[in-house]
Amino acid sequence: MFRTACRNSTRKGLAAASFAILIGAGNVLAQEDCQPASKFSTIEPGVLKIAAPDMPPFFTFKDGVMGGFEGLFFTKFAKDNCLTPEVTVLPLGGIVESVRNGLVDVGGAGLNPTPERGEVVGLTHPIYYNVGVFVGKDPDAELEKYAGKTLGTVTGFVWNKELETWGKANLKVYDTADAAFADVKSGRLPTMLLGGINAYYRLSLVPDSGLSAVEAAPHPAVATFNSKGRTNVVHTKGNPELTAALNTAIATMRKDGTLADILKQMNLPADLLIPAADAGE
Protein backbone atom coordinates (compact mmCIF):
# COMPACT_ATOMS: atom_id res chain seq x y z
CA MET A 1 0.00 0.00 0.00
CA PHE A 2 1.38 3.40 -0.98
CA ARG A 3 0.44 6.87 0.18
CA THR A 4 0.99 9.35 -2.61
CA ALA A 5 0.28 13.00 -3.17
CA CYS A 6 1.69 15.69 -5.38
CA ARG A 7 1.56 19.48 -5.36
CA ASN A 8 3.32 21.66 -7.90
CA SER A 9 3.71 25.45 -8.06
CA THR A 10 5.52 27.83 -10.38
CA ARG A 11 8.99 29.01 -9.52
CA LYS A 12 9.29 32.80 -9.50
CA GLY A 13 12.72 33.56 -8.17
CA LEU A 14 14.32 32.47 -4.97
CA ALA A 15 11.78 34.04 -2.64
CA ALA A 16 8.93 32.14 -4.28
CA ALA A 17 10.77 28.87 -4.80
CA SER A 18 8.29 26.08 -5.24
CA PHE A 19 8.38 22.62 -3.90
CA ALA A 20 6.62 19.40 -4.68
CA ILE A 21 5.31 17.13 -2.00
CA LEU A 22 5.59 13.49 -2.78
CA ILE A 23 4.42 11.11 -0.14
CA GLY A 24 5.18 7.45 -0.43
CA ALA A 25 5.62 4.34 1.56
CA GLY A 26 8.62 3.17 -0.44
CA ASN A 27 8.96 -0.57 -0.35
CA VAL A 28 8.74 -0.71 3.45
CA LEU A 29 5.48 -1.53 5.18
CA ALA A 30 4.89 -1.52 8.91
CA GLN A 31 3.88 -4.98 10.04
CA GLU A 32 1.72 -5.71 13.04
CA ASP A 33 4.10 -8.43 14.23
CA CYS A 34 7.22 -6.29 13.71
CA GLN A 35 9.43 -5.68 16.74
CA PRO A 36 11.00 -2.19 16.59
CA ALA A 37 14.71 -1.80 17.27
CA SER A 38 13.98 1.25 19.47
CA LYS A 39 11.00 2.79 21.18
CA PHE A 40 10.13 6.42 20.39
CA SER A 41 7.17 8.50 19.31
CA THR A 42 6.56 10.05 15.89
CA ILE A 43 4.20 12.79 14.74
CA GLU A 44 1.82 10.18 13.39
CA PRO A 45 1.90 6.75 15.06
CA GLY A 46 3.32 4.08 12.79
CA VAL A 47 4.63 6.64 10.30
CA LEU A 48 8.07 8.23 9.84
CA LYS A 49 7.63 11.62 8.16
CA ILE A 50 10.73 12.59 6.18
CA ALA A 51 11.70 15.84 4.42
CA ALA A 52 14.63 15.92 2.01
CA PRO A 53 15.66 17.54 -1.28
CA ASP A 54 15.89 15.59 -4.51
CA MET A 55 19.68 15.90 -4.51
CA PRO A 56 21.74 12.86 -5.48
CA PRO A 57 23.90 11.33 -4.13
CA PHE A 58 22.36 12.40 -0.80
CA PHE A 59 18.70 11.71 -1.42
CA THR A 60 16.37 10.75 -4.26
CA PHE A 61 12.74 9.73 -4.37
CA LYS A 62 11.18 8.06 -7.38
CA ASP A 63 8.16 5.81 -7.73
CA GLY A 64 7.78 5.67 -3.96
CA VAL A 65 11.36 4.47 -3.39
CA MET A 66 14.08 6.41 -1.57
CA GLY A 67 17.64 6.40 -2.84
CA GLY A 68 20.90 8.18 -2.15
CA PHE A 69 22.86 7.99 1.10
CA GLU A 70 20.24 9.41 3.45
CA GLY A 71 17.44 7.79 1.48
CA LEU A 72 18.90 4.32 2.04
CA PHE A 73 19.55 5.16 5.69
CA PHE A 74 15.96 6.32 6.23
CA THR A 75 14.62 3.25 4.45
CA LYS A 76 16.47 0.89 6.78
CA PHE A 77 15.73 2.99 9.87
CA ALA A 78 12.00 2.94 9.11
CA LYS A 79 12.00 -0.78 8.39
CA ASP A 80 13.97 -1.63 11.54
CA ASN A 81 11.51 0.38 13.61
CA CYS A 82 8.34 -0.92 11.94
CA LEU A 83 7.39 2.45 10.47
CA THR A 84 5.87 3.42 7.13
CA PRO A 85 7.88 6.31 5.61
CA GLU A 86 6.15 9.37 4.17
CA VAL A 87 8.46 11.51 2.07
CA THR A 88 8.19 15.24 1.42
CA VAL A 89 10.54 16.47 -1.29
CA LEU A 90 11.40 20.17 -1.09
CA PRO A 91 14.39 22.50 -1.53
CA LEU A 92 17.30 22.18 0.87
CA GLY A 93 16.59 25.57 2.42
CA GLY A 94 13.19 24.42 3.66
CA ILE A 95 14.27 21.25 5.44
CA VAL A 96 15.18 22.67 8.85
CA GLU A 97 12.04 24.83 8.98
CA SER A 98 9.89 21.84 8.09
CA VAL A 99 11.39 19.87 10.98
CA ARG A 100 11.28 22.88 13.29
CA ASN A 101 7.59 23.44 12.63
CA GLY A 102 6.71 19.84 13.39
CA LEU A 103 5.69 18.92 9.86
CA VAL A 104 8.11 15.99 9.68
CA ASP A 105 10.03 13.78 12.10
CA VAL A 106 13.40 13.76 10.34
CA GLY A 107 15.19 15.69 7.61
CA GLY A 108 18.12 15.42 5.27
CA ALA A 109 20.33 15.63 3.40
CA GLY A 110 23.95 16.58 3.88
CA LEU A 111 23.13 18.94 6.76
CA ASN A 112 25.82 20.01 9.22
CA PRO A 113 25.14 19.82 12.99
CA THR A 114 25.71 23.51 13.79
CA PRO A 115 24.98 25.16 17.16
CA GLU A 116 22.41 27.39 15.46
CA ARG A 117 20.53 24.40 14.10
CA GLY A 118 20.79 22.69 17.46
CA GLU A 119 18.71 25.50 18.95
CA VAL A 120 15.68 24.67 16.79
CA VAL A 121 15.98 20.99 15.80
CA GLY A 122 17.43 17.80 17.22
CA LEU A 123 20.87 16.71 16.01
CA THR A 124 22.37 13.24 15.80
CA HIS A 125 25.95 12.07 15.91
CA PRO A 126 27.74 12.97 12.65
CA ILE A 127 27.79 10.36 9.90
CA TYR A 128 30.16 11.38 7.11
CA TYR A 129 32.54 14.20 6.21
CA ASN A 130 31.51 16.80 3.64
CA VAL A 131 33.90 19.67 2.99
CA GLY A 132 33.24 22.83 0.98
CA VAL A 133 34.74 22.90 -2.51
CA PHE A 134 34.86 25.44 -5.31
CA VAL A 135 33.63 24.14 -8.67
CA GLY A 136 34.38 25.70 -12.04
CA LYS A 137 36.93 25.77 -14.80
CA ASP A 138 40.26 25.87 -13.00
CA PRO A 139 38.81 27.06 -9.64
CA ASP A 140 41.06 28.53 -6.96
CA ALA A 141 41.14 27.24 -3.38
CA GLU A 142 41.65 30.70 -1.87
CA LEU A 143 38.49 32.63 -1.03
CA GLU A 144 40.19 35.99 -1.58
CA LYS A 145 40.56 35.15 -5.27
CA TYR A 146 36.78 35.57 -5.61
CA ALA A 147 36.71 39.15 -4.29
CA GLY A 148 34.80 41.30 -6.78
CA LYS A 149 33.57 38.23 -8.68
CA THR A 150 30.29 36.33 -8.82
CA LEU A 151 30.29 33.24 -6.62
CA GLY A 152 27.39 30.83 -6.60
CA THR A 153 26.10 28.87 -3.63
CA VAL A 154 22.90 27.05 -2.67
CA THR A 155 20.35 28.06 -0.06
CA GLY A 156 20.71 26.16 3.20
CA PHE A 157 24.50 25.89 3.31
CA VAL A 158 26.05 26.92 6.62
CA TRP A 159 28.74 29.02 4.96
CA ASN A 160 26.23 31.36 3.24
CA LYS A 161 25.87 33.71 6.20
CA GLU A 162 29.64 33.84 6.69
CA LEU A 163 30.16 34.67 3.02
CA GLU A 164 27.56 37.43 3.24
CA THR A 165 29.39 38.86 6.24
CA TRP A 166 32.71 38.64 4.38
CA GLY A 167 30.97 40.59 1.63
CA LYS A 168 33.72 40.79 -0.96
CA ALA A 169 32.13 38.51 -3.58
CA ASN A 170 28.91 38.97 -5.48
CA LEU A 171 27.12 36.04 -3.85
CA LYS A 172 24.45 34.43 -6.01
CA VAL A 173 22.28 32.06 -3.98
CA TYR A 174 20.46 29.34 -5.91
CA ASP A 175 17.46 27.38 -4.77
CA THR A 176 18.94 24.06 -5.89
CA ALA A 177 22.36 22.60 -6.61
CA ASP A 178 21.00 21.47 -10.00
CA ALA A 179 20.35 25.05 -11.06
CA ALA A 180 23.73 26.29 -9.84
CA PHE A 181 25.66 23.44 -11.42
CA ALA A 182 23.81 23.90 -14.71
CA ASP A 183 24.89 27.56 -14.80
CA VAL A 184 28.51 26.59 -14.08
CA LYS A 185 28.45 24.01 -16.89
CA SER A 186 26.98 26.51 -19.34
CA GLY A 187 29.42 29.26 -18.35
CA ARG A 188 26.70 31.57 -17.02
CA LEU A 189 28.27 31.22 -13.56
CA PRO A 190 32.09 31.14 -13.30
CA THR A 191 32.38 29.35 -9.95
CA MET A 192 30.14 27.85 -7.31
CA LEU A 193 30.68 26.58 -3.78
CA LEU A 194 29.27 23.16 -3.04
CA GLY A 195 29.66 20.30 -0.59
CA GLY A 196 32.41 17.92 -1.68
CA ILE A 197 30.23 14.81 -1.93
CA ASN A 198 27.72 16.61 -4.12
CA ALA A 199 30.42 18.24 -6.23
CA TYR A 200 32.48 15.15 -6.93
CA TYR A 201 29.38 13.11 -7.71
CA ARG A 202 28.15 15.68 -10.22
CA LEU A 203 31.56 16.01 -11.85
CA SER A 204 31.71 12.23 -12.29
CA LEU A 205 28.57 12.45 -14.45
CA VAL A 206 30.14 14.97 -16.87
CA PRO A 207 33.78 13.87 -17.23
CA ASP A 208 34.30 15.90 -20.42
CA SER A 209 32.88 19.17 -19.09
CA GLY A 210 36.25 20.78 -18.38
CA LEU A 211 35.10 21.48 -14.83
CA SER A 212 37.01 20.57 -11.70
CA ALA A 213 36.73 21.03 -7.94
CA VAL A 214 39.17 22.16 -5.29
CA GLU A 215 38.73 22.06 -1.53
CA ALA A 216 38.31 25.50 0.01
CA ALA A 217 41.45 26.62 1.85
CA PRO A 218 41.11 27.80 5.47
CA HIS A 219 39.96 31.40 5.82
CA PRO A 220 39.36 33.48 8.97
CA ALA A 221 36.00 34.75 7.70
CA VAL A 222 34.49 31.31 7.06
CA ALA A 223 34.70 28.94 10.01
CA THR A 224 33.32 26.05 7.95
CA PHE A 225 36.45 26.19 5.77
CA ASN A 226 38.70 25.61 8.78
CA SER A 227 37.59 22.11 9.69
CA LYS A 228 36.07 19.12 7.97
CA GLY A 229 32.34 19.53 7.52
CA ARG A 230 30.20 16.80 9.09
CA THR A 231 26.68 15.73 8.28
CA ASN A 232 23.94 14.50 10.57
CA VAL A 233 20.19 13.79 10.64
CA VAL A 234 18.08 16.70 11.82
CA HIS A 235 14.89 15.73 13.64
CA THR A 236 12.17 17.08 15.90
CA LYS A 237 13.58 18.77 18.95
CA GLY A 238 12.49 17.69 22.42
CA ASN A 239 12.16 14.02 21.48
CA PRO A 240 15.18 12.41 23.20
CA GLU A 241 13.90 8.90 22.45
CA LEU A 242 14.00 9.68 18.71
CA THR A 243 17.49 11.16 19.07
CA ALA A 244 18.66 8.02 20.87
CA ALA A 245 17.03 5.76 18.27
CA LEU A 246 18.71 7.58 15.38
CA ASN A 247 22.09 7.54 17.13
CA THR A 248 21.71 3.83 17.84
CA ALA A 249 20.89 3.18 14.20
CA ILE A 250 23.86 5.22 12.99
CA ALA A 251 26.24 3.43 15.38
CA THR A 252 24.86 0.00 14.44
CA MET A 253 25.05 0.66 10.71
CA ARG A 254 28.56 2.04 11.09
CA LYS A 255 29.68 -1.04 13.01
CA ASP A 256 28.06 -3.66 10.77
CA GLY A 257 29.30 -2.05 7.55
CA THR A 258 25.94 -0.82 6.25
CA LEU A 259 27.05 2.82 6.02
CA ALA A 260 30.26 1.83 4.22
CA ASP A 261 28.22 -0.25 1.78
CA ILE A 262 25.95 2.72 1.09
CA LEU A 263 28.96 4.92 0.28
CA LYS A 264 30.18 2.20 -2.07
CA GLN A 265 26.82 2.09 -3.82
CA MET A 266 27.05 5.86 -4.31
CA ASN A 267 30.59 5.51 -5.80
CA LEU A 268 31.92 7.67 -2.98
CA PRO A 269 35.25 7.21 -1.13
CA ALA A 270 35.11 5.01 1.96
CA ASP A 271 37.21 7.48 3.97
CA LEU A 272 34.30 9.93 3.95
CA LEU A 273 32.69 7.83 6.69
CA ILE A 274 33.47 9.32 10.09
CA PRO A 275 35.09 6.77 12.47
CA ALA A 276 33.13 5.94 15.61
CA ALA A 277 35.79 7.51 17.81
CA ASP A 278 35.52 10.80 15.94
CA ALA A 279 31.71 10.67 15.88
CA GLY A 280 31.31 10.82 19.65
CA GLU A 281 29.71 7.40 19.91
PDB file of C-alpha atoms in Angstrom, residues 30-226:
ATOM      1  CA  ALA A  30       4.892  -1.524   8.905  1.00  0.00           C
ATOM      2  CA  GLN A  31       3.880  -4.985  10.042  1.00  0.00           C
ATOM      3  CA  GLU A  32       1.720  -5.710  13.037  1.00  0.00           C
ATOM      4  CA  ASP A  33       4.099  -8.425  14.226  1.00  0.00           C
ATOM      5  CA  CYS A  34       7.222  -6.291  13.709  1.00  0.00           C
ATOM      6  CA  GLN A  35       9.430  -5.676  16.737  1.00  0.00           C
ATOM      7  CA  PRO A  36      11.001  -2.186  16.585  1.00  0.00           C
ATOM      8  CA  ALA A  37      14.710  -1.800  17.266  1.00  0.00           C
ATOM      9  CA  SER A  38      13.983   1.248  19.466  1.00  0.00           C
ATOM     10  CA  LYS A  39      10.999   2.794  21.180  1.00  0.00           C
ATOM     11  CA  PHE A  40      10.128   6.418  20.385  1.00  0.00           C
ATOM     12  CA  SER A  41       7.166   8.501  19.312  1.00  0.00           C
ATOM     13  CA  THR A  42       6.559  10.049  15.891  1.00  0.00           C
ATOM     14  CA  ILE A  43       4.204  12.788  14.743  1.00  0.00           C
ATOM     15  CA  GLU A  44       1.821  10.176  13.390  1.00  0.00           C
ATOM     16  CA  PRO A  45       1.899   6.747  15.058  1.00  0.00           C
ATOM     17  CA  GLY A  46       3.323   4.079  12.786  1.00  0.00           C
ATOM     18  CA  VAL A  47       4.633   6.638  10.296  1.00  0.00           C
ATOM     19  CA  LEU A  48       8.071   8.233   9.843  1.00  0.00           C
ATOM     20  CA  LYS A  49       7.629  11.619   8.157  1.00  0.00           C
ATOM     21  CA  ILE A  50      10.732  12.595   6.181  1.00  0.00           C
ATOM     22  CA  ALA A  51      11.702  15.838   4.423  1.00  0.00           C
ATOM     23  CA  ALA A  52      14.632  15.923   2.010  1.00  0.00           C
ATOM     24  CA  PRO A  53      15.661  17.541  -1.280  1.00  0.00           C
ATOM     25  CA  ASP A  54      15.894  15.594  -4.514  1.00  0.00           C
ATOM     26  CA  MET A  55      19.681  15.896  -4.510  1.00  0.00           C
ATOM     27  CA  PRO A  56      21.742  12.864  -5.479  1.00  0.00           C
ATOM     28  CA  PRO A  57      23.899  11.326  -4.133  1.00  0.00           C
ATOM     29  CA  PHE A  58      22.362  12.398  -0.802  1.00  0.00           C
ATOM     30  CA  PHE A  59      18.698  11.713  -1.424  1.00  0.00           C
ATOM     31  CA  THR A  60      16.366  10.752  -4.258  1.00  0.00           C
ATOM     32  CA  PHE A  61      12.741   9.735  -4.367  1.00  0.00           C
ATOM     33  CA  LYS A  62      11.181   8.065  -7.383  1.00  0.00           C
ATOM     34  CA  ASP A  63       8.160   5.809  -7.734  1.00  0.00           C
ATOM     35  CA  GLY A  64       7.783   5.671  -3.956  1.00  0.00           C
ATOM     36  CA  VAL A  65      11.362   4.472  -3.389  1.00  0.00           C
ATOM     37  CA  MET A  66      14.078   6.407  -1.571  1.00  0.00           C
ATOM     38  CA  GLY A  67      17.642   6.395  -2.842  1.00  0.00           C
ATOM     39  CA  GLY A  68      20.902   8.182  -2.146  1.00  0.00           C
ATOM     40  CA  PHE A  69      22.857   7.989   1.105  1.00  0.00           C
ATOM     41  CA  GLU A  70      20.240   9.408   3.451  1.00  0.00           C
ATOM     42  CA  GLY A  71      17.442   7.788   1.483  1.00  0.00           C
ATOM     43  CA  LEU A  72      18.897   4.324   2.035  1.00  0.00           C
ATOM     44  CA  PHE A  73      19.551   5.158   5.689  1.00  0.00           C
ATOM     45  CA  PHE A  74      15.958   6.321   6.232  1.00  0.00           C
ATOM     46  CA  THR A  75      14.624   3.247   4.448  1.00  0.00           C
ATOM     47  CA  LYS A  76      16.467   0.891   6.782  1.00  0.00           C
ATOM     48  CA  PHE A  77      15.732   2.992   9.870  1.00  0.00           C
ATOM     49  CA  ALA A  78      12.004   2.940   9.115  1.00  0.00           C
ATOM     50  CA  LYS A  79      12.004  -0.778   8.390  1.00  0.00           C
ATOM     51  CA  ASP A  80      13.975  -1.634  11.544  1.00  0.00           C
ATOM     52  CA  ASN A  81      11.507   0.383  13.608  1.00  0.00           C
ATOM     53  CA  CYS A  82       8.335  -0.920  11.945  1.00  0.00           C
ATOM     54  CA  LEU A  83       7.386   2.446  10.472  1.00  0.00           C
ATOM     55  CA  THR A  84       5.872   3.425   7.132  1.00  0.00           C
ATOM     56  CA  PRO A  85       7.875   6.311   5.613  1.00  0.00           C
ATOM     57  CA  GLU A  86       6.150   9.366   4.170  1.00  0.00           C
ATOM     58  CA  VAL A  87       8.458  11.508   2.065  1.00  0.00           C
ATOM     59  CA  THR A  88       8.186  15.244   1.424  1.00  0.00           C
ATOM     60  CA  VAL A  89      10.543  16.471  -1.295  1.00  0.00           C
ATOM     61  CA  LEU A  90      11.395  20.166  -1.085  1.00  0.00           C
ATOM     62  CA  PRO A  91      14.389  22.500  -1.526  1.00  0.00           C
ATOM     63  CA  LEU A  92      17.298  22.178   0.867  1.00  0.00           C
ATOM     64  CA  GLY A  93      16.594  25.569   2.423  1.00  0.00           C
ATOM     65  CA  GLY A  94      13.188  24.419   3.663  1.00  0.00           C
ATOM     66  CA  ILE A  95      14.269  21.248   5.443  1.00  0.00           C
ATOM     67  CA  VAL A  96      15.177  22.672   8.851  1.00  0.00           C
ATOM     68  CA  GLU A  97      12.040  24.828   8.984  1.00  0.00           C
ATOM     69  CA  SER A  98       9.890  21.836   8.086  1.00  0.00           C
ATOM     70  CA  VAL A  99      11.386  19.869  10.979  1.00  0.00           C
ATOM     71  CA  ARG A 100      11.283  22.878  13.289  1.00  0.00           C
ATOM     72  CA  ASN A 101       7.586  23.443  12.626  1.00  0.00           C
ATOM     73  CA  GLY A 102       6.713  19.837  13.392  1.00  0.00           C
ATOM     74  CA  LEU A 103       5.692  18.924   9.856  1.00  0.00           C
ATOM     75  CA  VAL A 104       8.112  15.991   9.677  1.00  0.00           C
ATOM     76  CA  ASP A 105      10.026  13.780  12.102  1.00  0.00           C
ATOM     77  CA  VAL A 106      13.402  13.755  10.337  1.00  0.00           C
ATOM     78  CA  GLY A 107      15.193  15.690   7.614  1.00  0.00           C
ATOM     79  CA  GLY A 108      18.123  15.424   5.272  1.00  0.00           C
ATOM     80  CA  ALA A 109      20.325  15.633   3.403  1.00  0.00           C
ATOM     81  CA  GLY A 110      23.952  16.583   3.883  1.00  0.00           C
ATOM     82  CA  LEU A 111      23.131  18.938   6.757  1.00  0.00           C
ATOM     83  CA  ASN A 112      25.817  20.011   9.217  1.00  0.00           C
ATOM     84  CA  PRO A 113      25.141  19.823  12.992  1.00  0.00           C
ATOM     85  CA  THR A 114      25.711  23.511  13.787  1.00  0.00           C
ATOM     86  CA  PRO A 115      24.984  25.156  17.164  1.00  0.00           C
ATOM     87  CA  GLU A 116      22.412  27.387  15.464  1.00  0.00           C
ATOM     88  CA  ARG A 117      20.532  24.404  14.096  1.00  0.00           C
ATOM     89  CA  GLY A 118      20.791  22.691  17.458  1.00  0.00           C
ATOM     90  CA  GLU A 119      18.709  25.502  18.951  1.00  0.00           C
ATOM     91  CA  VAL A 120      15.677  24.672  16.793  1.00  0.00           C
ATOM     92  CA  VAL A 121      15.982  20.993  15.802  1.00  0.00           C
ATOM     93  CA  GLY A 122      17.432  17.804  17.221  1.00  0.00           C
ATOM     94  CA  LEU A 123      20.873  16.714  16.011  1.00  0.00           C
ATOM     95  CA  THR A 124      22.373  13.241  15.796  1.00  0.00           C
ATOM     96  CA  HIS A 125      25.951  12.075  15.910  1.00  0.00           C
ATOM     97  CA  PRO A 126      27.738  12.971  12.647  1.00  0.00           C
ATOM     98  CA  ILE A 127      27.786  10.362   9.898  1.00  0.00           C
ATOM     99  CA  TYR A 128      30.156  11.377   7.109  1.00  0.00           C
ATOM    100  CA  TYR A 129      32.537  14.203   6.210  1.00  0.00           C
ATOM    101  CA  ASN A 130      31.511  16.803   3.639  1.00  0.00           C
ATOM    102  CA  VAL A 131      33.901  19.675   2.992  1.00  0.00           C
ATOM    103  CA  GLY A 132      33.238  22.829   0.984  1.00  0.00           C
ATOM    104  CA  VAL A 133      34.744  22.903  -2.513  1.00  0.00           C
ATOM    105  CA  PHE A 134      34.863  25.442  -5.312  1.00  0.00           C
ATOM    106  CA  VAL A 135      33.628  24.138  -8.668  1.00  0.00           C
ATOM    107  CA  GLY A 136      34.379  25.701 -12.038  1.00  0.00           C
ATOM    108  CA  LYS A 137      36.930  25.767 -14.801  1.00  0.00           C
ATOM    109  CA  ASP A 138      40.263  25.870 -12.996  1.00  0.00           C
ATOM    110  CA  PRO A 139      38.813  27.062  -9.644  1.00  0.00           C
ATOM    111  CA  ASP A 140      41.057  28.533  -6.963  1.00  0.00           C
ATOM    112  CA  ALA A 141      41.137  27.236  -3.381  1.00  0.00           C
ATOM    113  CA  GLU A 142      41.654  30.702  -1.869  1.00  0.00           C
ATOM    114  CA  LEU A 143      38.487  32.635  -1.035  1.00  0.00           C
ATOM    115  CA  GLU A 144      40.194  35.995  -1.577  1.00  0.00           C
ATOM    116  CA  LYS A 145      40.562  35.150  -5.271  1.00  0.00           C
ATOM    117  CA  TYR A 146      36.779  35.572  -5.614  1.00  0.00           C
ATOM    118  CA  ALA A 147      36.706  39.146  -4.291  1.00  0.00           C
ATOM    119  CA  GLY A 148      34.798  41.297  -6.778  1.00  0.00           C
ATOM    120  CA  LYS A 149      33.571  38.233  -8.682  1.00  0.00           C
ATOM    121  CA  THR A 150      30.290  36.334  -8.821  1.00  0.00           C
ATOM    122  CA  LEU A 151      30.292  33.240  -6.622  1.00  0.00           C
ATOM    123  CA  GLY A 152      27.390  30.828  -6.602  1.00  0.00           C
ATOM    124  CA  THR A 153      26.102  28.872  -3.634  1.00  0.00           C
ATOM    125  CA  VAL A 154      22.902  27.046  -2.667  1.00  0.00           C
ATOM    126  CA  THR A 155      20.353  28.060  -0.065  1.00  0.00           C
ATOM    127  CA  GLY A 156      20.715  26.160   3.198  1.00  0.00           C
ATOM    128  CA  PHE A 157      24.496  25.889   3.309  1.00  0.00           C
ATOM    129  CA  VAL A 158      26.049  26.916   6.624  1.00  0.00           C
ATOM    130  CA  TRP A 159      28.744  29.023   4.957  1.00  0.00           C
ATOM    131  CA  ASN A 160      26.233  31.357   3.244  1.00  0.00           C
ATOM    132  CA  LYS A 161      25.869  33.711   6.196  1.00  0.00           C
ATOM    133  CA  GLU A 162      29.635  33.838   6.685  1.00  0.00           C
ATOM    134  CA  LEU A 163      30.164  34.671   3.016  1.00  0.00           C
ATOM    135  CA  GLU A 164      27.558  37.429   3.238  1.00  0.00           C
ATOM    136  CA  THR A 165      29.392  38.864   6.244  1.00  0.00           C
ATOM    137  CA  TRP A 166      32.709  38.636   4.385  1.00  0.00           C
ATOM    138  CA  GLY A 167      30.966  40.586   1.634  1.00  0.00           C
ATOM    139  CA  LYS A 168      33.724  40.788  -0.955  1.00  0.00           C
ATOM    140  CA  ALA A 169      32.125  38.510  -3.576  1.00  0.00           C
ATOM    141  CA  ASN A 170      28.907  38.973  -5.477  1.00  0.00           C
ATOM    142  CA  LEU A 171      27.125  36.044  -3.849  1.00  0.00           C
ATOM    143  CA  LYS A 172      24.449  34.433  -6.007  1.00  0.00           C
ATOM    144  CA  VAL A 173      22.282  32.057  -3.979  1.00  0.00           C
ATOM    145  CA  TYR A 174      20.461  29.336  -5.910  1.00  0.00           C
ATOM    146  CA  ASP A 175      17.457  27.377  -4.774  1.00  0.00           C
ATOM    147  CA  THR A 176      18.941  24.062  -5.891  1.00  0.00           C
ATOM    148  CA  ALA A 177      22.356  22.597  -6.608  1.00  0.00           C
ATOM    149  CA  ASP A 178      21.004  21.470 -10.000  1.00  0.00           C
ATOM    150  CA  ALA A 179      20.355  25.054 -11.059  1.00  0.00           C
ATOM    151  CA  ALA A 180      23.726  26.289  -9.840  1.00  0.00           C
ATOM    152  CA  PHE A 181      25.658  23.440 -11.418  1.00  0.00           C
ATOM    153  CA  ALA A 182      23.806  23.896 -14.707  1.00  0.00           C
ATOM    154  CA  ASP A 183      24.893  27.556 -14.798  1.00  0.00           C
ATOM    155  CA  VAL A 184      28.510  26.587 -14.084  1.00  0.00           C
ATOM    156  CA  LYS A 185      28.445  24.012 -16.887  1.00  0.00           C
ATOM    157  CA  SER A 186      26.980  26.514 -19.345  1.00  0.00           C
ATOM    158  CA  GLY A 187      29.421  29.259 -18.348  1.00  0.00           C
ATOM    159  CA  ARG A 188      26.702  31.573 -17.019  1.00  0.00           C
ATOM    160  CA  LEU A 189      28.268  31.224 -13.558  1.00  0.00           C
ATOM    161  CA  PRO A 190      32.088  31.140 -13.296  1.00  0.00           C
ATOM    162  CA  THR A 191      32.379  29.349  -9.950  1.00  0.00           C
ATOM    163  CA  MET A 192      30.144  27.848  -7.312  1.00  0.00           C
ATOM    164  CA  LEU A 193      30.676  26.584  -3.785  1.00  0.00           C
ATOM    165  CA  LEU A 194      29.269  23.155  -3.040  1.00  0.00           C
ATOM    166  CA  GLY A 195      29.659  20.305  -0.588  1.00  0.00           C
ATOM    167  CA  GLY A 196      32.406  17.919  -1.679  1.00  0.00           C
ATOM    168  CA  ILE A 197      30.234  14.813  -1.929  1.00  0.00           C
ATOM    169  CA  ASN A 198      27.724  16.615  -4.122  1.00  0.00           C
ATOM    170  CA  ALA A 199      30.417  18.239  -6.232  1.00  0.00           C
ATOM    171  CA  TYR A 200      32.485  15.148  -6.931  1.00  0.00           C
ATOM    172  CA  TYR A 201      29.382  13.110  -7.706  1.00  0.00           C
ATOM    173  CA  ARG A 202      28.145  15.682 -10.218  1.00  0.00           C
ATOM    174  CA  LEU A 203      31.557  16.009 -11.851  1.00  0.00           C
ATOM    175  CA  SER A 204      31.708  12.228 -12.294  1.00  0.00           C
ATOM    176  CA  LEU A 205      28.572  12.450 -14.446  1.00  0.00           C
ATOM    177  CA  VAL A 206      30.138  14.973 -16.865  1.00  0.00           C
ATOM    178  CA  PRO A 207      33.783  13.869 -17.226  1.00  0.00           C
ATOM    179  CA  ASP A 208      34.303  15.900 -20.424  1.00  0.00           C
ATOM    180  CA  SER A 209      32.883  19.166 -19.089  1.00  0.00           C
ATOM    181  CA  GLY A 210      36.246  20.779 -18.382  1.00  0.00           C
ATOM    182  CA  LEU A 211      35.098  21.479 -14.831  1.00  0.00           C
ATOM    183  CA  SER A 212      37.006  20.572 -11.696  1.00  0.00           C
ATOM    184  CA  ALA A 213      36.725  21.027  -7.941  1.00  0.00           C
ATOM    185  CA  VAL A 214      39.175  22.162  -5.294  1.00  0.00           C
ATOM    186  CA  GLU A 215      38.725  22.056  -1.533  1.00  0.00           C
ATOM    187  CA  ALA A 216      38.314  25.499   0.012  1.00  0.00           C
ATOM    188  CA  ALA A 217      41.446  26.620   1.845  1.00  0.00           C
ATOM    189  CA  PRO A 218      41.111  27.797   5.473  1.00  0.00           C
ATOM    190  CA  HIS A 219      39.964  31.397   5.825  1.00  0.00           C
ATOM    191  CA  PRO A 220      39.356  33.480   8.967  1.00  0.00           C
ATOM    192  CA  ALA A 221      36.000  34.749   7.702  1.00  0.00           C
ATOM    193  CA  VAL A 222      34.492  31.312   7.061  1.00  0.00           C
ATOM    194  CA  ALA A 223      34.701  28.938  10.012  1.00  0.00           C
ATOM    195  CA  THR A 224      33.324  26.049   7.954  1.00  0.00           C
ATOM    196  CA  PHE A 225      36.447  26.187   5.768  1.00  0.00           C
ATOM    197  CA  ASN A 226      38.695  25.611   8.775  1.00  0.00           C
TER     198      ASN A 226
END
